[in-house]
Coordinates of C-alpha atoms and ligand atoms in Angstrom, one line a residue:
X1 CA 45.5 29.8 32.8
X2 CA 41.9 29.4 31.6
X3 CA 41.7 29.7 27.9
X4 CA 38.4 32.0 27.9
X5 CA 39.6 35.7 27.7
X6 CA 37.0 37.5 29.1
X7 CA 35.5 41.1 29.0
X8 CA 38.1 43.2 31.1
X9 CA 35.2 45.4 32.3
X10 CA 32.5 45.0 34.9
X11 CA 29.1 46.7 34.0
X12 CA 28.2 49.7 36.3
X13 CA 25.1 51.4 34.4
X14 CA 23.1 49.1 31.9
X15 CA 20.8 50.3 29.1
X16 CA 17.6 47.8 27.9
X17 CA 17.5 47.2 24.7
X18 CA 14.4 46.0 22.9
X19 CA 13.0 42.8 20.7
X20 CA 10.6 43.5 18.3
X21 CA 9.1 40.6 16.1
X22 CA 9.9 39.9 12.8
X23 CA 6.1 41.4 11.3
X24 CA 7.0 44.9 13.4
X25 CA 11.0 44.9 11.2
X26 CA 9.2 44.0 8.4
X27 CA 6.8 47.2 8.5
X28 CA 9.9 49.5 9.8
X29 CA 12.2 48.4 7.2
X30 CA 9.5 49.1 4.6
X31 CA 8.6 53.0 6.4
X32 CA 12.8 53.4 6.2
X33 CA 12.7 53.0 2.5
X34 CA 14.8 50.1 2.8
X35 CA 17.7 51.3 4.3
X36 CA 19.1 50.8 7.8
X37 CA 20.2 54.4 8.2
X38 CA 16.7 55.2 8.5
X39 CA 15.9 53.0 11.4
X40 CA 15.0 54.4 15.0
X41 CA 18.2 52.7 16.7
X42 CA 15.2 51.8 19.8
X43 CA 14.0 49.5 16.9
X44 CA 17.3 47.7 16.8
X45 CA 18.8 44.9 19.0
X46 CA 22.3 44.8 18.5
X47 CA 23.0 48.1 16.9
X48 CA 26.5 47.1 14.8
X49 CA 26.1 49.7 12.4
X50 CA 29.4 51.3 13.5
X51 CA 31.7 51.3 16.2
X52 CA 32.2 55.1 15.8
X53 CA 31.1 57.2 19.1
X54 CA 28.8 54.4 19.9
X55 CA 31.0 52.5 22.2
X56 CA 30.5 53.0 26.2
X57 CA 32.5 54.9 28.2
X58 CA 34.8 54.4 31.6
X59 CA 33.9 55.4 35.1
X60 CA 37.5 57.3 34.8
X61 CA 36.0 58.8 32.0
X62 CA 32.8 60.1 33.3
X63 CA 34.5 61.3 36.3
X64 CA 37.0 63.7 34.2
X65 CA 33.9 64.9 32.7
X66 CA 33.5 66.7 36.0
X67 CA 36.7 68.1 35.7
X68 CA 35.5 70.1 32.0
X69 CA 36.8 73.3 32.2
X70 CA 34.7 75.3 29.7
X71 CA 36.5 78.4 29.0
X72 CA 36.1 79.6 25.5
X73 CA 39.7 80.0 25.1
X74 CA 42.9 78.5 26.9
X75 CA 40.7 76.2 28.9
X76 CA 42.6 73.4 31.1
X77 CA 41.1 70.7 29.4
X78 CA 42.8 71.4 26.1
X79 CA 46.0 71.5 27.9
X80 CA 45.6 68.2 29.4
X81 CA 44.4 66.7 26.0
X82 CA 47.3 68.1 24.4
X83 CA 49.8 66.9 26.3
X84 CA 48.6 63.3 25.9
X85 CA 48.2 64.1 22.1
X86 CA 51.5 65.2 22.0
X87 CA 53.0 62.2 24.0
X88 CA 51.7 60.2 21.9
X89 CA 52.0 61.4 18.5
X90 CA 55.0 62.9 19.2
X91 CA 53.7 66.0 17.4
X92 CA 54.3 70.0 18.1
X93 CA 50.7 71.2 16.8
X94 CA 47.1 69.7 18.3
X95 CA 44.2 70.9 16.6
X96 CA 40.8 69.8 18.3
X97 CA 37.5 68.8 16.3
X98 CA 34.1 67.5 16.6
X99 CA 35.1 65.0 14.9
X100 CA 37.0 63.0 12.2
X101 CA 35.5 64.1 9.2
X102 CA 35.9 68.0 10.4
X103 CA 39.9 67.1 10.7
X104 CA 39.8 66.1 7.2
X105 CA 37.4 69.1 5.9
X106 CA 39.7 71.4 7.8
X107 CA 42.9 70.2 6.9
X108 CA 42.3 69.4 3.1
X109 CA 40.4 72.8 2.8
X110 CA 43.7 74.4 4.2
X111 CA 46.0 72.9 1.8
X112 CA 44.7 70.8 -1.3
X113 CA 43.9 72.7 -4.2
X114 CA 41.4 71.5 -7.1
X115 CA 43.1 69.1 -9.9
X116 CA 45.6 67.4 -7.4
X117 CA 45.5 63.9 -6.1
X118 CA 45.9 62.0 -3.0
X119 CA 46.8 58.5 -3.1
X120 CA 45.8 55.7 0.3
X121 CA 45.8 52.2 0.8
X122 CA 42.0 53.1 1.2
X123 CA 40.3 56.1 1.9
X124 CA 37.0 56.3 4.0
X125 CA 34.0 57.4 2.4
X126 CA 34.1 60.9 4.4
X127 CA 37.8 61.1 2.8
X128 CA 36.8 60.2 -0.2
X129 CA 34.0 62.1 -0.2
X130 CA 35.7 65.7 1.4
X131 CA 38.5 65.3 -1.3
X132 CA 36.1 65.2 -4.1
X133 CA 34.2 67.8 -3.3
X134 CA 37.7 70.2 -3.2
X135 CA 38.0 68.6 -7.0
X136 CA 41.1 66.1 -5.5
X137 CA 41.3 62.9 -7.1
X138 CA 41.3 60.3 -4.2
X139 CA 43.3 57.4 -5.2
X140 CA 43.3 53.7 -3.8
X141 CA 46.7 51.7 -4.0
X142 CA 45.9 49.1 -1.4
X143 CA 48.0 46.0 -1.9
X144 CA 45.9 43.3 -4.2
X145 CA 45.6 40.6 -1.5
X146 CA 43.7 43.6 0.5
X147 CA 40.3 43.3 -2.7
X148 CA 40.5 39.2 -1.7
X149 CA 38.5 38.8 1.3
X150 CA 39.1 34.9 2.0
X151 CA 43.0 35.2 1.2
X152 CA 45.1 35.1 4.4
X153 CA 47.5 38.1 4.8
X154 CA 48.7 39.4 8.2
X155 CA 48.8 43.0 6.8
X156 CA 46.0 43.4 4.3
X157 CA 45.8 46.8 4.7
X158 CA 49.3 47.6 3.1
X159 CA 49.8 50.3 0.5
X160 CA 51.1 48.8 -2.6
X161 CA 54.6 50.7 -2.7
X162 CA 55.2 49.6 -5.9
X163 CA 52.1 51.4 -7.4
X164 CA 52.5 54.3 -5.3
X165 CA 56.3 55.0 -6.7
X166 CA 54.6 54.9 -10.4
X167 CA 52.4 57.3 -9.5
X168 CA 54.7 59.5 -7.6
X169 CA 56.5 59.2 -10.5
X170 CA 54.1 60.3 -12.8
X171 CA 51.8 62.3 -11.1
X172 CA 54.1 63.9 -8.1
X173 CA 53.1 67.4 -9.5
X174 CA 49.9 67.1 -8.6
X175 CA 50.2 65.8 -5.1
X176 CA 50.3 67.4 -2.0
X177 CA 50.7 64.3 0.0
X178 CA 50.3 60.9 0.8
X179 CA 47.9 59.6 3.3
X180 CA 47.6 56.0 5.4
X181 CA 44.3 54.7 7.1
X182 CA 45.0 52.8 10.4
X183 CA 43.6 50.0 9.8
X184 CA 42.0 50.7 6.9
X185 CA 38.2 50.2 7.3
X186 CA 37.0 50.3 3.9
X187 CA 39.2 47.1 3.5
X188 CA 38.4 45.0 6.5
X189 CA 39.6 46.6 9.2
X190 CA 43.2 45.5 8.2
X191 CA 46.1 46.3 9.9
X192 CA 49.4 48.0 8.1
X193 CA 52.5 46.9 9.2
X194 CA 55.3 49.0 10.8
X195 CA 57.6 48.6 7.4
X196 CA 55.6 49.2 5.1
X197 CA 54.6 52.7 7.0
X198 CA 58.2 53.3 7.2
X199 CA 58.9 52.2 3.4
X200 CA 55.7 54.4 2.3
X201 CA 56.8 57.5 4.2
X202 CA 60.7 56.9 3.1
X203 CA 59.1 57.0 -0.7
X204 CA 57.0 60.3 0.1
X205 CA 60.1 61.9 1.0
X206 CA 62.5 60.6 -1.6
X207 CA 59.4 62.9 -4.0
X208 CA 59.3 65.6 -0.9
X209 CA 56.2 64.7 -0.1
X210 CA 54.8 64.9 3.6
X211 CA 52.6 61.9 5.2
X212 CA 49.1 62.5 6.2
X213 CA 47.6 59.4 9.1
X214 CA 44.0 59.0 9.0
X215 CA 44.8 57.5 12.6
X216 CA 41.2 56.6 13.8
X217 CA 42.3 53.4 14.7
X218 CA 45.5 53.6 15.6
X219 CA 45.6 51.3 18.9
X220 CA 44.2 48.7 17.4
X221 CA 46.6 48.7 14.4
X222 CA 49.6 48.6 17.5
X223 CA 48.1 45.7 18.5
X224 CA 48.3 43.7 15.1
X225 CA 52.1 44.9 15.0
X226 CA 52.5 43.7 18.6
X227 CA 50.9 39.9 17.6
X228 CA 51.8 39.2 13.9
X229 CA 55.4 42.0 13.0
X230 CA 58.1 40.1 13.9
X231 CA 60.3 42.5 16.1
X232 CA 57.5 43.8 18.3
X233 CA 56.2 40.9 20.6
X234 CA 57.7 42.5 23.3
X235 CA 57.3 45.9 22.4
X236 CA 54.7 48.1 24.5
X237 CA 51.6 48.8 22.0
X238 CA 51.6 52.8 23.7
X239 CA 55.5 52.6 22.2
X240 CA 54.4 50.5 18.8
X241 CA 51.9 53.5 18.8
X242 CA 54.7 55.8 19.1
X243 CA 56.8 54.6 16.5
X244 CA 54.0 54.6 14.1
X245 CA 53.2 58.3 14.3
X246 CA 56.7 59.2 14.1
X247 CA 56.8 58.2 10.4
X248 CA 54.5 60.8 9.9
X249 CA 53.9 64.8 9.2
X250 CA 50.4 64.5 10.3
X251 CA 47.4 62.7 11.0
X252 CA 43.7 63.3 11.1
X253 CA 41.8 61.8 14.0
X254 CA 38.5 60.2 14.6
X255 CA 38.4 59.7 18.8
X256 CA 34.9 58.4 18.0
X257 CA 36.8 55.1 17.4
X258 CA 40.4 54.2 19.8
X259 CA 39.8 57.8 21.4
X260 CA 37.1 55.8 23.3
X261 CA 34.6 58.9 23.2
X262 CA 30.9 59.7 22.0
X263 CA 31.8 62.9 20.3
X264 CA 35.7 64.4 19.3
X265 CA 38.6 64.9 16.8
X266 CA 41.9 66.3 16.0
X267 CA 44.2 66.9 13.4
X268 CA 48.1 67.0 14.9
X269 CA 50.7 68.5 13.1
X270 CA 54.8 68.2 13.3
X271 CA 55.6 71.1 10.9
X272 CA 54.4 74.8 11.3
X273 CA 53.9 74.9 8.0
X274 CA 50.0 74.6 7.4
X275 CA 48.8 75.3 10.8
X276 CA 48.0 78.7 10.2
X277 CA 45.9 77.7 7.5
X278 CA 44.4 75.0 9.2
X279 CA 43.4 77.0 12.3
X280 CA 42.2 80.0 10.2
X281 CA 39.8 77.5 8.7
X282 CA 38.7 76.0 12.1
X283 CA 38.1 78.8 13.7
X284 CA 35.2 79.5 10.7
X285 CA 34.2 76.0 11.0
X286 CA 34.3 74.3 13.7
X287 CA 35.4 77.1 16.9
X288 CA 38.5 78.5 18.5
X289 CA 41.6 77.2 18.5
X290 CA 41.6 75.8 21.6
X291 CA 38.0 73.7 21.7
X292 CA 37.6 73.1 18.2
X293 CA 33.8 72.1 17.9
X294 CA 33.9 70.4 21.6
X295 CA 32.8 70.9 25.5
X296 CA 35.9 71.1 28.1
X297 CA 34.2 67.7 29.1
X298 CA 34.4 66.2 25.6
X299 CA 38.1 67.1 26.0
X300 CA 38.6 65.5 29.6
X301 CA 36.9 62.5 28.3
X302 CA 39.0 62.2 25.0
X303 CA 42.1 62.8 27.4
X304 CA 41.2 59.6 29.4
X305 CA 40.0 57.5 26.9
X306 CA 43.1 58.0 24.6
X307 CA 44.9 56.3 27.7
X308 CA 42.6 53.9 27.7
X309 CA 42.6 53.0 23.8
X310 CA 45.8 51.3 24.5
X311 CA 45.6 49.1 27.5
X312 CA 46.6 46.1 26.2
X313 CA 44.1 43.8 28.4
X314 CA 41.7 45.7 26.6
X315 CA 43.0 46.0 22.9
X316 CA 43.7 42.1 23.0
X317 CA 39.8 41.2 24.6
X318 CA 39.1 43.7 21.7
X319 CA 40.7 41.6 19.0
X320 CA 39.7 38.2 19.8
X321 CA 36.3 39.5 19.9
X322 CA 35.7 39.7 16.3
X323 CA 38.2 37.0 15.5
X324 CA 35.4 34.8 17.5
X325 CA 32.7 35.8 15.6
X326 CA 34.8 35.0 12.2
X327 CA 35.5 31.2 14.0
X328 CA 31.4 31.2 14.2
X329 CA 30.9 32.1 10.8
X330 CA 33.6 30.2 9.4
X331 CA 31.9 26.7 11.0
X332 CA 28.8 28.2 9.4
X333 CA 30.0 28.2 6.0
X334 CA 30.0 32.0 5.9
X335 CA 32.4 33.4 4.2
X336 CA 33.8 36.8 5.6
X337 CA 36.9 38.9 5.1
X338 CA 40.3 37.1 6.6
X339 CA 41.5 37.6 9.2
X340 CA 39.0 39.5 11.2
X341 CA 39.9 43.1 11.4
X342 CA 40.1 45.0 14.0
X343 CA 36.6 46.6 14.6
X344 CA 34.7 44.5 12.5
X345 CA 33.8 41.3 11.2
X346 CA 33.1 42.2 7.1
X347 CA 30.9 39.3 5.9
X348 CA 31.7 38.8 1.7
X349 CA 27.6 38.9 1.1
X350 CA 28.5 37.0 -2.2
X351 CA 28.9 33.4 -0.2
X352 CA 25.4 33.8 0.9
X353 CA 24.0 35.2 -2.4
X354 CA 26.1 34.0 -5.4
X355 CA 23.2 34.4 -7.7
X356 CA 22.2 37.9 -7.0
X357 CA 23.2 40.2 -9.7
X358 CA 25.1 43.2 -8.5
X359 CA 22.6 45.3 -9.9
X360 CA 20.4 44.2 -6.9
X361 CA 22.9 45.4 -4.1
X362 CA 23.7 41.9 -2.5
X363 CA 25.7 43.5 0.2
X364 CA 22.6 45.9 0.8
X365 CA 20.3 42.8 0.6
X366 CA 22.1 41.4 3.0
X367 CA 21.7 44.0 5.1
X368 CA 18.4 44.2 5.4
X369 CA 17.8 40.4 5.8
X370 CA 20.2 40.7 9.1
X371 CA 17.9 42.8 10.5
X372 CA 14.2 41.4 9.2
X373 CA 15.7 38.2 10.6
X374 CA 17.3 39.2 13.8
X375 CA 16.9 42.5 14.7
X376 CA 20.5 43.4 13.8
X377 CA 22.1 46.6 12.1
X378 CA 25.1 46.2 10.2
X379 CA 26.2 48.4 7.2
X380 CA 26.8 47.7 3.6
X381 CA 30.3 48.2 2.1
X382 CA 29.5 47.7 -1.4
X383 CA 28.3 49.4 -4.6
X384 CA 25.9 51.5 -2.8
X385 CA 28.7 53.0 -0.5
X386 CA 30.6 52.9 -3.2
X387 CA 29.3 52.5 -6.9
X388 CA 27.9 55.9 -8.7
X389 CA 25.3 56.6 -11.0
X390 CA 26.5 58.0 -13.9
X391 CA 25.0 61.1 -16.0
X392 CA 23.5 58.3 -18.5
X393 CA 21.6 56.3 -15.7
X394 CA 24.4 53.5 -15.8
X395 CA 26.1 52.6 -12.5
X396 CA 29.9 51.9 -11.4
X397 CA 30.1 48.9 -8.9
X398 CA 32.2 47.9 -5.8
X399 CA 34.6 45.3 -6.1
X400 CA 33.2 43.7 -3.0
X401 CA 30.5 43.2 -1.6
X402 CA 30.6 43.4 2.0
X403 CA 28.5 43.9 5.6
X404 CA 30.4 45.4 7.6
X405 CA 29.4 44.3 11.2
X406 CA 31.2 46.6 13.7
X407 CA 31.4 46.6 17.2
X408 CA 31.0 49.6 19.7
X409 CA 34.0 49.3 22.3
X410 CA 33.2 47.7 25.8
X411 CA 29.3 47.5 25.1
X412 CA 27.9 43.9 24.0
X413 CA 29.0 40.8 25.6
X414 CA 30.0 37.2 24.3
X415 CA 26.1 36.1 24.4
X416 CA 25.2 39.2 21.7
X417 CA 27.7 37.5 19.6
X418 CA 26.5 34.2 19.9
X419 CA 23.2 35.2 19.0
X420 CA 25.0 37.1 16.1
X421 CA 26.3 34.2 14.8
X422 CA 23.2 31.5 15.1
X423 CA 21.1 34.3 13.2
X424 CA 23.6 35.1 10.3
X425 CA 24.0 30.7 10.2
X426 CA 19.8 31.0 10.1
X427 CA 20.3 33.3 7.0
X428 CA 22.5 31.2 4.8
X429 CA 19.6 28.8 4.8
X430 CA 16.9 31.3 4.0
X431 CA 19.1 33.0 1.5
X432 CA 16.9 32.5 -1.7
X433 CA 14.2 34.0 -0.2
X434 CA 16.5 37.4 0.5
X435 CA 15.5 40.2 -1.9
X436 CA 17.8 42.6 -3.4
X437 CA 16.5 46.4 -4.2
X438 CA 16.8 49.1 -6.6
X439 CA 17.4 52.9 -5.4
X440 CA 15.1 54.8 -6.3
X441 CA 16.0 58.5 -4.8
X442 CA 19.9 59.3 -4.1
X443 CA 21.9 62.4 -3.4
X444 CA 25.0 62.9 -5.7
X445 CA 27.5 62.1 -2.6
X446 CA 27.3 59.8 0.6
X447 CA 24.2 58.2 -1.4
X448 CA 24.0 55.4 1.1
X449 CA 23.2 57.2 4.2
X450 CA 19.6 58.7 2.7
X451 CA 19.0 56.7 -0.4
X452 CA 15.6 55.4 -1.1
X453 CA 14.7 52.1 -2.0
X454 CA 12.2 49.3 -3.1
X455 CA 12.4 45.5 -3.5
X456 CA 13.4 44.2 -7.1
Ligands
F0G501 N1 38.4 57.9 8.6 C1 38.1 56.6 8.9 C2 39.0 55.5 8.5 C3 36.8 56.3 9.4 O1 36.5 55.0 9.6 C4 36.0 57.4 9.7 C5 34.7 57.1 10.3 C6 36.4 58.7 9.5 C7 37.6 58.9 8.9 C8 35.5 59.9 9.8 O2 35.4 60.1 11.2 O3 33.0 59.7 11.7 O4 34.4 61.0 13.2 O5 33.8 62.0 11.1 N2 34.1 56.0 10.3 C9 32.8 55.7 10.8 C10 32.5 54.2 10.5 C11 31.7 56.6 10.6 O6 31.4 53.8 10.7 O7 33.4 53.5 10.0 P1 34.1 60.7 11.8

């Protein structure tokens, strides 16, 4: 066998993308206030901003698209999506939405109340943020080798059972439940293993507490169990999958990300007890029960593209992707979260700028170098994302300081990430001419995705 894996795709429909010289990024950086999110995406080469409903889609895809049955209620396309929901999950309620973060508003809206807390390995800034905003305390317990990003770990996303049972303990009064990201993206992309799902669920409900999913991306997480738990070599990922969501109550569901769609969600359910709630509050927010926020063809395509998710030609091409680019960047002398996650590469900005104070946003700096330099668009996870600005003008930082480069599913091709990797190599030499920033306008919440900035 030939040792390349190659894309398991070939390209029906292409899309130009554009190269703009360095003088034009330096002027559109400068008229986006210094932040990526404020780019045109026509202005950016490799757009790696996020792999959430960027990626493209299948022929089989845009052929069920056809098939959209747009009823207002009862539509055949929600039938069809829920009976692949339900195979998969193995749970009684499916509850569509635009998207992931609508799951979670809907849901928490439903059933957290102000003053409780919800612990995670990590939770998303969306999860984060929708907790916070009900007055829940959203608690990270991700285990400690997760915050190292050069330490080797096969499950780096792991909840830290030990500090969960303390706070159980202690706090179980005040939570209504625990919740899992698969793989958790605020921490690398890292994978959770299958026993330490099924020792954190067992602990929820030794303290009677149900287990939320925030199951976004949920193929990809089977296919770390597949290659690195013991047990499941041989084990179809659709049935690693399957074991997975049976530890669970619930989950909430980005398909923007393994549902292999531009635009969907869902929350599933296996009790009856909160879906009356939940689908009182969808129908205010997001539609009727049966479309939740979506077209009958958004519903087709989500149908397919779950399927899809978790073909295992595909999820392992997927995987060795980003592990590629970290073998790049690790001859480069870049240092970067390990191993590669899933959807990601997260490159530890503090290799190429030790000197930068975090008061200057290296992560962010970073950032904007990729793209004056090579026309690329990743995202800062750092104290931007994450840090606050306190009443008193002081801040709260990160504990890392990351760019996250993600990758859309089945859209850019071994030569983007080559070119990836010779530019990000170019920037470890030009590092002490990189420039950090100061904010100068922010909202209270999300302050990343419309903050203002200048050069220090
Ligand atoms: N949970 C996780 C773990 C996520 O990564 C995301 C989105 C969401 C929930 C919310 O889903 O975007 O459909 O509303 N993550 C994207 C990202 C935006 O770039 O990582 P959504």
């Amino acid at each position: 066998m030939p040792k390349t894996l190659i894309e398991p795709f070939r390209i029906k429909s292409v899309e130009p993308i554009r190269m703009t010289t360095r003088a034009e990024r330096e002027r559109l950086l400068v008229a986006a206030r210094l932040n990526v999110f404020q780019l045109r995406a026509e202005d950016v080469l490799i757009d790696w901003l996020t792999d959430s409903g960027t990626g493209a889609m299948s022929s089989r895809q845009w052929g069920a698209i056809m098939e959209g049955d747009e009823s207002y209620a009862g539509a055949r396309s929600f039938y069809r999506l829920q009976a692949v929901v339900q195979d998969i999950t193995g749970m009684k309620h499916f509850v569509p939405t635009h998207q992931g973060r609508a799951a979670e508003k809907v849901l928490f809206t439903a059933v957290c109340r102000k003053g409780e807390l919800v612990p995670n390995n990590s939770h998303f800034d969306t999860t984060r943020a929708n907790l916070e905003y009900l007055g829940v305390e959203a608690l990270d317990l991700v285990i400690p080798e997760g915050l190292q990003p050069a330490l080797l770990h096969p499950f780096k996303g792991n909840i830290d059972l030990e500090r969960a049972e303390a706070v159980l303990q202690v706090e179980g009064h005040r939570i209504p439940f625990g919740m899992i990201t698969v793989t958790n993206n605020t921490g690398g992309g890292q994978p959770v293993s299958m026993a330490n799902i099924r020792a954190y669920a067992q602990l929820l409900r030794q303290h009677g507490k149900p287990l939320i999913m925030d199951v976004c991306r949920f193929a990809e997480n089977a296919m770390f169990i597949k290659l690195r738990e013991p047990g499941y070599e041989n084990t179809p990922v659709r049935e690693i999958a399957q074991e997975m969501f049976s530890y669970a109550d619930g989950c909430t569901m980005s398909a923007k990300k393994d549902g292999m769609v531009n635009m969907g969600g869902f929350i599933a359910l296996r009790h009856d007890t909160w879906v009356d709630g939940v689908r009182n509050g969808l129908i205010m927010a997001e539609g009727f029960p049966t479309y939740g926020g979506l077209a009958g063809r958004d519903l087709e395509a989500m149908a397919v593209g779950l399927e899809e998710g978790l073909q295992e030609d595909y999820l392992r091409y997927r995987l060795r992707t980003a592990e590629y680019l970290g073998e790049r960047l690790e001859a480069a002398g870049v240092g970067f979260v390990k191993p590669t996650g899933g959807h990601a590469v997260y490159i530890d900005a503090r290799t190429v700028l030790p000197d930068m104070p975090v008061a200057h946003y290296p992560a962010w700096a970073l950032c904007n170098a990729l793209y004056l330099e090579g026309g690329i668009r990743g995202v800062e996870i750092g104290s931007v994302m994450f840090g606050k600005r306190l009443a008193d003008g002081s801040e709260t930082y990160h504990r890392m300081e990351l760019v996250r480069l993600a990758f859309p599913r089945r859209m850019y091709t071994q030569s983007h990430f080559d070119y990836a990797a010779e530019v990000i190599a170019e920037l470890r030499h030009k590092a002490a001419g990189i420039r950090g920033v100061r904010i100068v306008r922010q909202p209270p919440f999300l302050r990343h995705f419309t903050c203002e900035c200048e050069w220090v």
